[in-house]
N, C-alpha and C. Protein backbone atom coordinates (compact mmCIF):
# COMPACT_ATOMS: atom_id res chain seq x y z
N UNK A 1 28.35 -16.00 5.98
CA UNK A 1 27.59 -15.81 4.93
C UNK A 1 26.29 -15.21 5.67
N UNK A 2 25.72 -14.08 4.99
CA UNK A 2 24.82 -13.21 5.67
C UNK A 2 23.49 -14.22 5.60
N UNK A 3 22.60 -14.03 6.94
CA UNK A 3 21.37 -14.91 6.74
C UNK A 3 20.30 -13.72 6.09
N UNK A 4 19.83 -14.30 4.87
CA UNK A 4 19.14 -13.42 4.36
C UNK A 4 17.26 -13.74 4.55
N UNK A 5 17.25 -14.22 5.42
CA UNK A 5 15.85 -14.44 5.80
C UNK A 5 15.15 -13.10 6.01
N UNK A 6 14.42 -13.05 5.66
CA UNK A 6 13.23 -11.55 5.89
C UNK A 6 12.56 -11.94 6.95
N UNK A 7 12.91 -11.36 8.17
CA UNK A 7 11.90 -11.23 9.37
C UNK A 7 11.26 -9.63 9.66
N UNK A 8 10.40 -9.72 10.40
CA UNK A 8 9.58 -8.53 10.80
C UNK A 8 10.77 -7.59 11.49
N UNK A 9 11.50 -7.87 11.89
CA UNK A 9 12.55 -7.19 12.95
C UNK A 9 13.23 -6.72 11.64
N UNK A 10 13.75 -7.43 10.74
CA UNK A 10 14.78 -6.88 9.84
C UNK A 10 14.07 -6.03 8.78
N UNK A 11 12.77 -5.89 8.63
CA UNK A 11 12.14 -5.31 7.84
C UNK A 11 11.83 -4.22 8.73
N UNK A 12 11.43 -4.13 9.98
CA UNK A 12 11.31 -2.74 10.45
C UNK A 12 12.34 -2.18 10.34
N UNK A 13 13.58 -2.50 10.60
CA UNK A 13 14.72 -1.81 10.61
C UNK A 13 14.88 -1.19 9.25
N UNK A 14 14.90 -1.77 8.18
CA UNK A 14 15.20 -1.35 6.91
C UNK A 14 14.16 -0.23 6.44
N UNK A 15 12.86 -0.45 6.89
CA UNK A 15 11.72 0.51 6.45
C UNK A 15 12.29 1.51 7.46
N UNK A 16 12.56 1.31 8.50
CA UNK A 16 13.08 2.75 9.42
C UNK A 16 14.45 3.53 9.03
N UNK A 17 15.34 2.73 8.37
CA UNK A 17 16.66 3.34 8.11
C UNK A 17 16.15 4.09 6.69
N UNK A 18 15.67 3.24 5.51
CA UNK A 18 15.61 3.67 4.49
C UNK A 18 14.17 5.00 4.02
N UNK A 19 13.29 4.50 5.09
CA UNK A 19 12.05 5.55 4.56
C UNK A 19 11.62 6.22 5.85
N UNK A 20 12.24 6.22 6.95
CA UNK A 20 12.06 6.79 8.19
C UNK A 20 10.72 6.16 8.80
N UNK A 21 10.36 5.08 8.49
CA UNK A 21 9.22 4.47 9.05
C UNK A 21 9.12 4.11 10.44
N UNK A 22 7.80 3.29 10.76
CA UNK A 22 7.86 3.06 11.99
C UNK A 22 7.55 1.63 12.33
N UNK A 23 7.72 0.95 13.40
CA UNK A 23 7.60 -0.36 13.78
C UNK A 23 6.06 -0.46 14.41
N UNK A 24 5.25 -1.34 13.46
CA UNK A 24 3.81 -0.98 14.53
C UNK A 24 3.47 -2.39 14.65
N UNK A 25 4.45 -3.30 15.08
CA UNK A 25 3.97 -4.33 15.61
C UNK A 25 4.21 -5.74 14.72
N UNK A 26 3.10 -5.96 14.05
CA UNK A 26 3.24 -7.10 13.07
C UNK A 26 3.38 -6.41 11.67
N UNK A 27 3.44 -5.43 11.32
CA UNK A 27 3.74 -4.41 10.08
C UNK A 27 4.91 -3.17 10.49
N UNK A 28 5.01 -2.77 9.17
CA UNK A 28 5.85 -1.57 9.30
C UNK A 28 5.10 -0.56 8.79
N UNK A 29 5.05 1.04 8.93
CA UNK A 29 4.60 1.67 8.58
C UNK A 29 5.30 3.01 7.85
N UNK A 30 5.19 3.28 6.54
CA UNK A 30 5.98 4.22 6.02
C UNK A 30 5.02 5.18 5.16
N UNK A 31 5.68 6.40 5.18
CA UNK A 31 4.67 7.45 4.49
C UNK A 31 5.35 7.80 3.11
N UNK A 32 4.77 7.70 2.19
CA UNK A 32 5.38 8.05 0.80
C UNK A 32 4.30 8.87 0.14
N UNK A 33 4.97 10.12 -0.11
CA UNK A 33 4.22 11.36 -0.67
C UNK A 33 2.98 11.65 -0.07
N UNK A 34 2.78 11.40 1.34
CA UNK A 34 1.80 11.88 2.14
C UNK A 34 0.86 10.69 2.14
N UNK A 35 1.20 9.61 1.87
CA UNK A 35 0.16 8.49 1.90
C UNK A 35 1.06 7.28 2.83
N UNK A 36 -0.06 6.73 3.59
CA UNK A 36 0.39 5.87 4.70
C UNK A 36 0.27 4.42 3.86
N UNK A 37 1.50 3.86 4.14
CA UNK A 37 1.46 2.48 3.45
C UNK A 37 2.17 1.67 4.22
N UNK A 38 1.97 0.37 3.98
CA UNK A 38 2.45 -0.40 5.13
C UNK A 38 3.16 -1.79 4.54
N UNK A 39 4.22 -2.39 5.28
CA UNK A 39 4.68 -3.63 4.62
C UNK A 39 4.82 -4.63 5.89
N UNK A 40 4.56 -5.87 5.31
CA UNK A 40 4.49 -7.04 6.28
C UNK A 40 5.39 -8.18 5.55
N UNK A 41 5.86 -8.97 6.50
CA UNK A 41 6.56 -10.32 6.14
C UNK A 41 5.62 -11.29 6.61
N UNK A 42 5.15 -12.14 5.70
CA UNK A 42 4.40 -13.64 5.83
C UNK A 42 5.54 -14.79 5.64
N UNK A 43 5.56 -15.36 7.03
CA UNK A 43 6.52 -16.11 6.98
C UNK A 43 6.25 -17.65 6.26
N UNK A 44 4.64 -17.90 6.50
CA UNK A 44 3.90 -19.04 5.82
C UNK A 44 3.86 -18.94 4.36
N UNK A 45 3.55 -17.81 3.92
CA UNK A 45 3.83 -17.62 2.67
C UNK A 45 5.21 -16.94 1.94
N UNK A 46 6.30 -16.84 2.78
CA UNK A 46 7.45 -16.65 2.36
C UNK A 46 7.48 -15.38 1.50
N UNK A 47 6.63 -14.12 1.95
CA UNK A 47 6.50 -13.21 0.85
C UNK A 47 6.87 -12.07 2.06
N UNK A 48 6.93 -10.96 1.09
CA UNK A 48 6.93 -9.62 1.46
C UNK A 48 5.83 -8.50 0.78
N UNK A 49 5.12 -8.25 1.67
CA UNK A 49 3.81 -7.26 0.88
C UNK A 49 3.77 -5.78 1.39
N UNK A 50 3.70 -5.22 0.25
CA UNK A 50 3.41 -3.64 0.65
C UNK A 50 1.98 -3.16 0.12
N UNK A 51 1.34 -2.40 1.01
CA UNK A 51 0.04 -2.20 0.94
C UNK A 51 -0.61 -0.77 1.29
N UNK A 52 -1.42 -0.10 0.43
CA UNK A 52 -1.93 1.15 0.92
C UNK A 52 -3.63 1.06 0.75
N UNK A 53 -4.37 2.24 1.91
CA UNK A 53 -5.75 1.97 1.48
C UNK A 53 -6.06 3.23 0.70
N UNK A 54 -7.22 3.00 -0.16
CA UNK A 54 -7.81 4.34 -0.53
C UNK A 54 -8.77 5.07 0.89
N UNK A 55 -8.48 6.27 1.06
CA UNK A 55 -9.13 6.84 2.35
C UNK A 55 -10.33 6.99 2.57
N UNK A 56 -11.16 6.84 1.24
CA UNK A 56 -12.51 7.20 1.04
C UNK A 56 -13.25 5.83 1.35
N UNK A 57 -14.16 5.79 2.48
CA UNK A 57 -14.62 4.35 2.76
C UNK A 57 -15.67 4.18 1.59
N UNK A 58 -15.77 2.89 1.19
CA UNK A 58 -16.87 2.72 -0.15
C UNK A 58 -18.30 2.41 0.13
N UNK A 59 -19.21 3.36 -0.06
CA UNK A 59 -20.72 3.46 0.06
C UNK A 59 -21.34 3.14 -1.30
N UNK A 60 -22.72 3.23 -1.15
CA UNK A 60 -23.58 2.81 -2.37
C UNK A 60 -23.40 3.74 -3.40
N UNK A 61 -23.30 4.80 -2.62
CA UNK A 61 -22.94 5.83 -3.77
C UNK A 61 -21.72 5.58 -4.96
N UNK A 62 -20.65 5.20 -4.27
CA UNK A 62 -19.58 5.10 -4.89
C UNK A 62 -18.98 3.79 -5.17
N UNK A 63 -19.80 2.67 -4.99
CA UNK A 63 -19.23 1.52 -5.02
C UNK A 63 -19.20 1.30 -6.48
N UNK A 64 -20.25 1.54 -7.38
CA UNK A 64 -19.83 1.36 -8.82
C UNK A 64 -18.63 2.08 -9.31
N UNK A 65 -18.22 3.01 -8.92
CA UNK A 65 -17.01 3.66 -9.41
C UNK A 65 -15.66 2.93 -9.12
N UNK A 66 -15.82 2.98 -7.74
CA UNK A 66 -14.90 2.27 -7.07
C UNK A 66 -14.53 0.66 -7.57
N UNK A 67 -15.64 0.12 -8.39
CA UNK A 67 -15.43 -1.33 -9.06
C UNK A 67 -14.78 -1.06 -10.22
N UNK A 68 -15.14 0.04 -11.14
CA UNK A 68 -14.51 0.59 -12.43
C UNK A 68 -13.00 0.76 -12.17
N UNK A 69 -12.95 1.60 -11.21
CA UNK A 69 -11.47 1.93 -10.99
C UNK A 69 -10.43 0.79 -10.44
N UNK A 70 -10.88 -0.10 -9.79
CA UNK A 70 -10.38 -1.54 -9.35
C UNK A 70 -10.39 -2.37 -10.73
N UNK A 71 -11.08 -2.07 -11.25
CA UNK A 71 -10.90 -2.91 -12.64
C UNK A 71 -9.85 -2.40 -13.73
N UNK A 72 -9.66 -1.11 -13.81
CA UNK A 72 -8.70 -0.44 -14.57
C UNK A 72 -7.38 -0.66 -13.94
N UNK A 73 -7.11 -0.47 -12.68
CA UNK A 73 -5.91 -1.08 -12.02
C UNK A 73 -5.63 -2.44 -12.23
N UNK A 74 -6.84 -3.29 -12.33
CA UNK A 74 -6.19 -4.78 -12.25
C UNK A 74 -6.12 -5.40 -13.53
N UNK A 75 -6.34 -4.58 -14.70
CA UNK A 75 -6.14 -4.73 -15.78
C UNK A 75 -4.60 -4.20 -16.35
N UNK A 76 -3.84 -3.97 -15.63
CA UNK A 76 -2.34 -3.45 -15.64
C UNK A 76 -2.26 -2.08 -16.20
N UNK A 77 -2.95 -1.02 -16.14
CA UNK A 77 -2.72 -0.04 -16.49
C UNK A 77 -1.90 0.69 -15.38
N UNK A 78 -2.21 0.42 -13.93
CA UNK A 78 -1.32 0.68 -12.90
C UNK A 78 -0.89 -0.50 -12.24
N UNK A 79 0.32 -0.89 -11.82
CA UNK A 79 0.84 -1.82 -11.02
C UNK A 79 0.19 -2.50 -9.77
N UNK A 80 -0.22 -2.25 -8.99
CA UNK A 80 -0.81 -2.94 -7.71
C UNK A 80 -1.95 -3.71 -8.00
N UNK A 81 -2.16 -4.72 -7.26
CA UNK A 81 -3.63 -5.52 -7.31
C UNK A 81 -4.54 -4.53 -6.42
N UNK A 82 -5.67 -4.55 -6.53
CA UNK A 82 -7.02 -3.88 -6.02
C UNK A 82 -7.79 -4.99 -5.57
N UNK A 83 -8.08 -4.90 -4.56
CA UNK A 83 -9.25 -5.80 -3.84
C UNK A 83 -9.98 -4.81 -2.63
N UNK A 84 -11.12 -5.32 -2.30
CA UNK A 84 -11.68 -4.61 -0.95
C UNK A 84 -11.47 -5.39 0.36
N UNK A 85 -11.12 -4.29 1.16
CA UNK A 85 -10.91 -4.90 2.47
C UNK A 85 -11.83 -4.06 3.27
N UNK A 86 -12.30 -4.85 4.19
CA UNK A 86 -13.55 -4.85 5.30
C UNK A 86 -13.03 -4.60 6.34
N UNK A 87 -13.28 -3.70 7.10
CA UNK A 87 -12.37 -3.39 8.72
C UNK A 87 -13.53 -4.00 9.64
N UNK A 88 -13.07 -4.49 10.99
CA UNK A 88 -13.83 -4.94 11.96
C UNK A 88 -14.98 -4.17 12.17
N UNK A 89 -15.07 -2.70 11.75
CA UNK A 89 -15.91 -2.00 12.11
C UNK A 89 -17.10 -1.95 10.86
N UNK A 90 -17.07 -2.71 10.19
CA UNK A 90 -17.79 -2.85 8.89
C UNK A 90 -17.67 -2.07 7.67
N UNK A 91 -16.46 -1.04 7.41
CA UNK A 91 -16.29 -0.10 6.57
C UNK A 91 -15.65 -0.81 5.60
N UNK A 92 -15.95 -0.75 4.18
CA UNK A 92 -14.98 -1.15 3.24
C UNK A 92 -14.47 -0.20 2.50
N UNK A 93 -13.31 -0.37 2.15
CA UNK A 93 -11.91 0.45 1.41
C UNK A 93 -11.72 -0.54 0.23
N UNK A 94 -10.83 0.54 -0.75
CA UNK A 94 -9.99 -0.27 -1.86
C UNK A 94 -8.63 -0.33 -1.40
N UNK A 95 -8.25 -1.68 -1.33
CA UNK A 95 -6.83 -1.81 -0.99
C UNK A 95 -6.08 -2.17 -2.23
N UNK A 96 -4.87 -1.37 -2.22
CA UNK A 96 -3.74 -1.70 -3.17
C UNK A 96 -2.77 -2.51 -2.45
N UNK A 97 -2.20 -3.72 -3.22
CA UNK A 97 -1.24 -4.24 -2.56
C UNK A 97 -0.32 -5.01 -3.71
N UNK A 98 0.91 -5.22 -3.50
CA UNK A 98 1.82 -5.82 -4.31
C UNK A 98 2.71 -6.68 -3.28
N UNK A 99 3.21 -7.94 -3.82
CA UNK A 99 4.04 -8.94 -3.16
C UNK A 99 5.23 -9.42 -3.84
N UNK A 100 6.20 -9.98 -3.07
CA UNK A 100 7.39 -10.51 -3.74
C UNK A 100 7.75 -11.78 -2.91
N UNK A 101 8.13 -13.04 -3.50
CA UNK A 101 8.57 -13.83 -2.60
C UNK A 101 9.87 -13.56 -2.04
N UNK A 102 10.19 -14.23 -1.13
CA UNK A 102 11.38 -14.14 -0.37
C UNK A 102 12.32 -15.62 -0.48
N UNK A 103 11.58 -16.24 -1.19
CA UNK A 103 12.29 -17.78 -0.96
C UNK A 103 13.99 -17.91 -1.41
N UNK A 104 14.25 -16.91 -2.08
CA UNK A 104 15.75 -17.08 -2.39
C UNK A 104 16.41 -16.05 -1.49
N UNK A 105 16.00 -15.07 -0.66
CA UNK A 105 16.70 -14.40 0.08
C UNK A 105 16.76 -13.36 -0.19
N UNK A 106 16.54 -12.20 0.16
CA UNK A 106 16.61 -11.01 -0.53
C UNK A 106 17.63 -9.80 0.53
N UNK A 107 18.41 -9.51 -0.20
CA UNK A 107 19.44 -8.49 0.53
C UNK A 107 18.51 -7.35 0.89
N UNK A 108 19.34 -6.43 1.54
CA UNK A 108 18.47 -5.30 2.06
C UNK A 108 18.39 -4.22 0.97
N UNK A 109 19.37 -4.09 0.01
CA UNK A 109 19.30 -3.22 -0.92
C UNK A 109 18.09 -3.73 -1.96
N UNK A 110 17.85 -4.78 -2.26
CA UNK A 110 16.71 -5.39 -2.93
C UNK A 110 15.25 -5.45 -2.27
N UNK A 111 15.29 -5.46 -1.02
CA UNK A 111 14.23 -4.77 -0.13
C UNK A 111 13.83 -3.55 -0.51
N UNK A 112 14.69 -2.56 -0.22
CA UNK A 112 14.60 -1.11 -0.44
C UNK A 112 14.23 -0.84 -1.54
N UNK A 113 14.71 -1.35 -2.86
CA UNK A 113 14.36 -1.08 -4.43
C UNK A 113 12.99 -1.90 -4.37
N UNK A 114 12.40 -2.60 -3.95
CA UNK A 114 11.22 -3.29 -4.04
C UNK A 114 10.34 -2.47 -3.77
N UNK A 115 10.41 -2.10 -2.17
CA UNK A 115 9.43 -1.29 -1.51
C UNK A 115 9.56 0.28 -2.01
N UNK A 116 10.50 0.76 -2.68
CA UNK A 116 10.56 2.04 -3.39
C UNK A 116 9.88 1.99 -4.51
N UNK A 117 9.99 1.31 -5.57
CA UNK A 117 9.19 1.13 -6.60
C UNK A 117 7.77 0.89 -6.57
N UNK A 118 7.32 -0.16 -5.30
CA UNK A 118 6.04 -0.77 -5.06
C UNK A 118 5.25 0.57 -4.37
N UNK A 119 6.09 1.27 -3.77
CA UNK A 119 5.15 2.59 -3.04
C UNK A 119 4.88 3.48 -4.13
N UNK A 120 5.85 3.68 -5.19
CA UNK A 120 5.57 4.66 -6.30
C UNK A 120 3.95 4.20 -7.05
N UNK A 121 4.21 2.83 -7.16
CA UNK A 121 3.07 2.35 -7.88
C UNK A 121 1.61 2.60 -7.18
N UNK A 122 1.83 1.95 -5.67
CA UNK A 122 0.80 2.23 -4.83
C UNK A 122 0.59 3.64 -4.76
N UNK A 123 1.14 4.55 -4.44
CA UNK A 123 0.45 6.04 -4.44
C UNK A 123 0.02 6.59 -5.80
N UNK A 124 0.49 6.13 -6.69
CA UNK A 124 -0.04 6.39 -8.22
C UNK A 124 -1.42 5.91 -8.10
N UNK A 125 -1.50 4.81 -7.89
CA UNK A 125 -3.24 4.10 -7.70
C UNK A 125 -3.97 4.94 -6.92
N UNK A 126 -3.39 5.23 -5.70
CA UNK A 126 -4.33 5.77 -4.89
C UNK A 126 -4.70 7.19 -5.40
N UNK A 127 -3.71 8.05 -6.02
CA UNK A 127 -3.77 9.25 -6.34
C UNK A 127 -4.72 9.65 -7.65
N UNK A 128 -4.91 8.17 -8.48
CA UNK A 128 -5.55 7.69 -9.62
C UNK A 128 -7.12 7.74 -8.79
N UNK A 129 -7.28 7.09 -7.87
CA UNK A 129 -8.48 6.84 -7.22
C UNK A 129 -9.18 8.48 -6.68
N UNK A 130 -8.46 9.09 -6.17
CA UNK A 130 -8.70 10.49 -5.84
C UNK A 130 -9.17 11.42 -6.71
N UNK A 131 -8.26 11.47 -7.88
CA UNK A 131 -8.82 12.27 -8.99
C UNK A 131 -9.90 12.00 -9.49
N UNK A 132 -10.03 10.56 -9.86
CA UNK A 132 -11.27 9.98 -10.74
C UNK A 132 -12.51 10.29 -9.69
N UNK A 133 -12.31 10.32 -8.42
CA UNK A 133 -13.54 10.42 -7.77
C UNK A 133 -13.97 11.78 -7.73
N UNK A 134 -12.96 12.88 -7.80
CA UNK A 134 -13.38 14.32 -7.58
C UNK A 134 -13.77 14.53 -9.19
N UNK A 135 -13.25 13.85 -10.21
CA UNK A 135 -13.91 14.14 -11.32
C UNK A 135 -15.50 13.70 -11.62
N UNK A 136 -15.73 12.45 -11.21
CA UNK A 136 -17.12 12.14 -11.04
C UNK A 136 -18.08 12.54 -10.21
N UNK A 137 -17.51 12.69 -9.16
CA UNK A 137 -18.49 13.83 -7.96
C UNK A 137 -18.29 14.92 -7.42
N UNK A 138 -17.32 15.85 -8.39
CA UNK A 138 -17.18 17.11 -8.11
C UNK A 138 -16.86 17.41 -6.71
N UNK A 139 -16.24 16.60 -6.10
CA UNK A 139 -16.03 16.98 -4.78
C UNK A 139 -14.23 16.60 -4.72
N UNK A 140 -13.74 16.95 -3.63
CA UNK A 140 -12.19 16.88 -3.24
C UNK A 140 -12.06 15.84 -2.57
N UNK A 141 -10.99 14.90 -3.12
CA UNK A 141 -10.67 13.63 -2.51
C UNK A 141 -10.11 14.00 -1.23
N UNK A 142 -10.37 12.74 -0.21
CA UNK A 142 -9.69 13.18 1.09
C UNK A 142 -8.34 13.66 1.36
N UNK A 143 -8.03 14.38 2.20
CA UNK A 143 -6.48 14.87 2.18
C UNK A 143 -5.54 13.87 2.80
N UNK A 144 -4.50 13.89 2.31
CA UNK A 144 -3.57 12.78 2.32
C UNK A 144 -2.90 13.02 3.80
N UNK A 145 -2.18 12.15 4.33
CA UNK A 145 -1.47 11.95 5.56
C UNK A 145 -1.07 13.40 5.99
N UNK A 146 -0.04 13.78 5.09
CA UNK A 146 0.58 14.86 4.73
C UNK A 146 -0.03 16.01 5.14
N UNK A 147 -1.28 16.24 4.32
CA UNK A 147 -2.01 17.47 4.26
C UNK A 147 -2.95 17.59 5.77
N UNK A 148 -3.39 16.29 6.64
CA UNK A 148 -3.96 16.06 7.68
C UNK A 148 -2.98 16.77 8.72
N UNK A 149 -1.94 16.33 8.55
CA UNK A 149 -0.91 16.80 9.60
C UNK A 149 -0.21 18.16 9.68
N UNK A 150 -0.69 18.91 8.75
CA UNK A 150 0.00 19.85 8.49
C UNK A 150 -0.80 21.31 9.21
């Protein structure tokens, strides 16, 4: 019988094969529609999580809008859960994430299906943040990874 334990090495291999992603040590990185997204296995919580950050740091000027956007996403209009992540440098960003428990053991195909569906939801939330910001502040949202690399 195949061992369906989800380990970092297995996840990194799946992300590389299915999405052209890279192993970043404790998480795997993938780029979906020009957005950097990250996947990680948490052995203690027995879960697989995918997340992405809104690339614009939170400031006093946009904090109210950020809260309103996060509330809209968190009330179910878009799928990911939104929270605020603060970096070691003290910058805060909106973080979109979704998790699935791996207690029953997921096949490679199930992991790919989860990451594919969740990545699309996460990208939709990040694009919502960009378009709402542009409408409110009349400024272009930050470039996506693909635009920066072009």
